[in-house]
């Protein structure tokens, strides 16, 4: 479930952001996929892992937002 959500989020980002952050996004998707597969076996550990993944996702989203702001300013 987390993997699917992140995949949709990352796919919606502009290509320039994807190009720059692809290694980070790939790592986050891999971690999310592992989380989805094993979350029921150790809920406490995987809840912490989800929080760590989401911290990194927020950084990627912030960079995406900053790129869009810079691009909007350039176009005005």
Short mmCIF file of N, CA and C in Angstrom, two decimals:
data_model
loop_
_atom_site.label_atom_id
_atom_site.label_comp_id
_atom_site.label_asym_id
_atom_site.label_seq_id
_atom_site.Cartn_x
_atom_site.Cartn_y
_atom_site.Cartn_z
N UNK A 1 0.82 -1.18 0.00
CA UNK A 1 0.00 0.00 0.00
C UNK A 1 0.87 1.26 0.00
N UNK A 2 1.88 1.30 0.86
CA UNK A 2 2.78 2.44 0.89
C UNK A 2 3.51 2.57 -0.43
N UNK A 3 3.93 1.44 -0.97
CA UNK A 3 4.63 1.43 -2.26
C UNK A 3 3.77 2.07 -3.35
N UNK A 4 2.52 1.69 -3.42
CA UNK A 4 1.61 2.20 -4.45
C UNK A 4 1.42 3.71 -4.30
N UNK A 5 1.25 4.16 -3.06
CA UNK A 5 1.07 5.59 -2.82
C UNK A 5 2.30 6.38 -3.27
N UNK A 6 3.47 5.88 -2.93
CA UNK A 6 4.70 6.59 -3.30
C UNK A 6 4.92 6.56 -4.80
N UNK A 7 4.62 5.44 -5.42
CA UNK A 7 4.78 5.32 -6.88
C UNK A 7 3.91 6.36 -7.58
N UNK A 8 2.67 6.51 -7.15
CA UNK A 8 1.77 7.50 -7.74
C UNK A 8 2.29 8.92 -7.52
N UNK A 9 2.76 9.19 -6.31
CA UNK A 9 3.30 10.51 -5.99
C UNK A 9 4.50 10.84 -6.87
N UNK A 10 5.44 9.91 -6.97
CA UNK A 10 6.65 10.15 -7.74
C UNK A 10 6.35 10.26 -9.23
N UNK A 11 5.41 9.48 -9.71
CA UNK A 11 5.06 9.55 -11.14
C UNK A 11 4.43 10.88 -11.51
N UNK A 12 3.81 11.54 -10.55
CA UNK A 12 3.17 12.83 -10.82
C UNK A 12 4.16 13.99 -10.85
N UNK A 13 5.38 13.74 -10.44
CA UNK A 13 6.38 14.81 -10.40
C UNK A 13 6.92 15.10 -11.80
N UNK A 14 7.34 16.34 -12.03
CA UNK A 14 7.91 16.70 -13.34
C UNK A 14 9.16 15.88 -13.66
N UNK A 15 9.41 15.68 -14.93
CA UNK A 15 10.53 14.85 -15.36
C UNK A 15 11.87 15.36 -14.85
N UNK A 16 12.04 16.67 -14.79
CA UNK A 16 13.31 17.23 -14.32
C UNK A 16 13.58 16.81 -12.88
N UNK A 17 12.56 16.83 -12.04
CA UNK A 17 12.71 16.42 -10.65
C UNK A 17 13.02 14.93 -10.59
N UNK A 18 12.30 14.15 -11.39
CA UNK A 18 12.55 12.70 -11.43
C UNK A 18 13.99 12.41 -11.83
N UNK A 19 14.47 13.12 -12.84
CA UNK A 19 15.84 12.89 -13.31
C UNK A 19 16.86 13.15 -12.21
N UNK A 20 16.67 14.20 -11.46
CA UNK A 20 17.62 14.57 -10.41
C UNK A 20 17.53 13.66 -9.19
N UNK A 21 16.32 13.24 -8.86
CA UNK A 21 16.10 12.50 -7.61
C UNK A 21 15.82 11.02 -7.80
N UNK A 22 16.01 10.50 -8.99
CA UNK A 22 15.66 9.10 -9.28
C UNK A 22 16.32 8.10 -8.32
N UNK A 23 17.61 8.23 -8.01
CA UNK A 23 18.20 7.26 -7.08
C UNK A 23 17.53 7.28 -5.70
N UNK A 24 17.19 8.46 -5.23
CA UNK A 24 16.53 8.58 -3.93
C UNK A 24 15.13 7.97 -4.00
N UNK A 25 14.40 8.28 -5.06
CA UNK A 25 13.05 7.75 -5.20
C UNK A 25 13.08 6.23 -5.34
N UNK A 26 14.04 5.70 -6.07
CA UNK A 26 14.16 4.24 -6.21
C UNK A 26 14.40 3.58 -4.86
N UNK A 27 15.28 4.18 -4.06
CA UNK A 27 15.57 3.65 -2.73
C UNK A 27 14.32 3.68 -1.85
N UNK A 28 13.59 4.78 -1.89
CA UNK A 28 12.38 4.88 -1.09
C UNK A 28 11.32 3.88 -1.53
N UNK A 29 11.20 3.67 -2.83
CA UNK A 29 10.24 2.68 -3.33
C UNK A 29 10.63 1.27 -2.90
N UNK A 30 11.92 0.98 -2.92
CA UNK A 30 12.39 -0.33 -2.49
C UNK A 30 12.09 -0.55 -1.00
N UNK A 31 12.37 0.47 -0.21
CA UNK A 31 12.08 0.37 1.23
C UNK A 31 10.59 0.24 1.48
N UNK A 32 9.77 0.97 0.72
CA UNK A 32 8.32 0.90 0.88
C UNK A 32 7.80 -0.49 0.51
N UNK A 33 8.37 -1.07 -0.53
CA UNK A 33 7.95 -2.41 -0.94
C UNK A 33 8.27 -3.42 0.15
N UNK A 34 9.46 -3.31 0.73
CA UNK A 34 9.84 -4.19 1.84
C UNK A 34 8.90 -3.97 3.03
N UNK A 35 8.59 -2.72 3.30
CA UNK A 35 7.67 -2.39 4.39
C UNK A 35 6.33 -3.07 4.18
N UNK A 36 5.78 -2.96 2.97
CA UNK A 36 4.48 -3.56 2.68
C UNK A 36 4.50 -5.08 2.84
N UNK A 37 5.61 -5.70 2.49
CA UNK A 37 5.70 -7.16 2.56
C UNK A 37 5.82 -7.67 3.99
N UNK A 38 6.47 -6.89 4.86
CA UNK A 38 6.81 -7.41 6.18
C UNK A 38 6.17 -6.67 7.35
N UNK A 39 5.32 -5.70 7.09
CA UNK A 39 4.76 -4.87 8.15
C UNK A 39 4.00 -5.68 9.20
N UNK A 40 3.33 -6.71 8.79
CA UNK A 40 2.53 -7.49 9.75
C UNK A 40 3.39 -8.36 10.66
N UNK A 41 4.62 -8.69 10.25
CA UNK A 41 5.46 -9.57 11.05
C UNK A 41 6.06 -8.88 12.27
N UNK A 42 6.37 -7.60 12.17
CA UNK A 42 6.93 -6.84 13.29
C UNK A 42 6.40 -5.41 13.22
N UNK A 43 5.18 -5.21 13.70
CA UNK A 43 4.52 -3.90 13.53
C UNK A 43 5.30 -2.72 14.11
N UNK A 44 5.95 -2.92 15.26
CA UNK A 44 6.68 -1.81 15.88
C UNK A 44 7.85 -1.36 15.02
N UNK A 45 8.65 -2.31 14.57
CA UNK A 45 9.80 -1.97 13.73
C UNK A 45 9.35 -1.30 12.44
N UNK A 46 8.35 -1.86 11.82
CA UNK A 46 7.93 -1.34 10.53
C UNK A 46 7.15 -0.03 10.64
N UNK A 47 6.59 0.25 11.81
CA UNK A 47 5.98 1.57 12.01
C UNK A 47 7.08 2.63 12.06
N UNK A 48 8.18 2.31 12.74
CA UNK A 48 9.32 3.23 12.77
C UNK A 48 9.91 3.40 11.37
N UNK A 49 10.01 2.30 10.64
CA UNK A 49 10.54 2.36 9.27
C UNK A 49 9.64 3.22 8.39
N UNK A 50 8.34 3.10 8.56
CA UNK A 50 7.41 3.93 7.79
C UNK A 50 7.63 5.42 8.08
N UNK A 51 7.84 5.74 9.35
CA UNK A 51 8.10 7.13 9.72
C UNK A 51 9.38 7.64 9.07
N UNK A 52 10.42 6.82 9.05
CA UNK A 52 11.68 7.21 8.41
C UNK A 52 11.50 7.40 6.91
N UNK A 53 10.76 6.51 6.29
CA UNK A 53 10.49 6.62 4.85
C UNK A 53 9.74 7.92 4.58
N UNK A 54 8.74 8.20 5.39
CA UNK A 54 7.93 9.39 5.16
C UNK A 54 8.73 10.67 5.37
N UNK A 55 9.70 10.66 6.29
CA UNK A 55 10.58 11.82 6.45
C UNK A 55 11.32 12.11 5.15
N UNK A 56 11.83 11.06 4.54
CA UNK A 56 12.56 11.21 3.28
C UNK A 56 11.62 11.64 2.15
N UNK A 57 10.41 11.11 2.15
CA UNK A 57 9.42 11.49 1.14
C UNK A 57 9.10 12.98 1.26
N UNK A 58 8.99 13.47 2.48
CA UNK A 58 8.71 14.90 2.67
C UNK A 58 9.85 15.75 2.12
N UNK A 59 11.07 15.28 2.22
CA UNK A 59 12.20 16.01 1.65
C UNK A 59 12.09 16.06 0.13
N UNK A 60 11.74 14.95 -0.47
CA UNK A 60 11.58 14.90 -1.93
C UNK A 60 10.44 15.83 -2.36
N UNK A 61 9.33 15.79 -1.62
CA UNK A 61 8.21 16.67 -1.95
C UNK A 61 8.61 18.13 -1.81
N UNK A 62 9.40 18.45 -0.80
CA UNK A 62 9.86 19.83 -0.61
C UNK A 62 10.71 20.27 -1.79
N UNK A 63 11.62 19.42 -2.22
CA UNK A 63 12.46 19.76 -3.37
C UNK A 63 11.61 19.95 -4.63
N UNK A 64 10.62 19.11 -4.79
CA UNK A 64 9.71 19.25 -5.93
C UNK A 64 8.97 20.59 -5.86
N UNK A 65 8.48 20.93 -4.69
CA UNK A 65 7.77 22.21 -4.53
C UNK A 65 8.69 23.39 -4.81
N UNK A 66 9.93 23.31 -4.34
CA UNK A 66 10.88 24.39 -4.57
C UNK A 66 11.18 24.53 -6.06
N UNK A 67 11.33 23.41 -6.74
CA UNK A 67 11.59 23.46 -8.18
C UNK A 67 10.42 24.12 -8.90
N UNK A 68 9.21 23.77 -8.51
CA UNK A 68 8.04 24.36 -9.15
C UNK A 68 7.95 25.86 -8.89
N UNK A 69 8.30 26.29 -7.68
CA UNK A 69 8.31 27.72 -7.38
C UNK A 69 9.34 28.46 -8.22
N UNK A 70 10.53 27.89 -8.31
CA UNK A 70 11.58 28.52 -9.11
C UNK A 70 11.17 28.58 -10.57
N UNK A 71 10.57 27.53 -11.05
CA UNK A 71 10.12 27.49 -12.44
C UNK A 71 9.01 28.51 -12.69
N UNK A 72 8.11 28.67 -11.75
CA UNK A 72 7.02 29.64 -11.88
C UNK A 72 7.57 31.07 -11.89
N UNK A 73 8.56 31.33 -11.05
CA UNK A 73 9.17 32.66 -11.02
C UNK A 73 9.90 32.96 -12.32
N UNK A 74 10.53 31.94 -12.87
CA UNK A 74 11.25 32.11 -14.13
C UNK A 74 10.30 32.45 -15.27
N UNK A 75 9.11 31.86 -15.22
CA UNK A 75 8.12 32.06 -16.29
C UNK A 75 7.38 33.39 -16.16
N UNK A 76 7.49 34.04 -15.02
CA UNK A 76 6.79 35.33 -14.83
C UNK A 76 7.68 36.48 -15.11
#
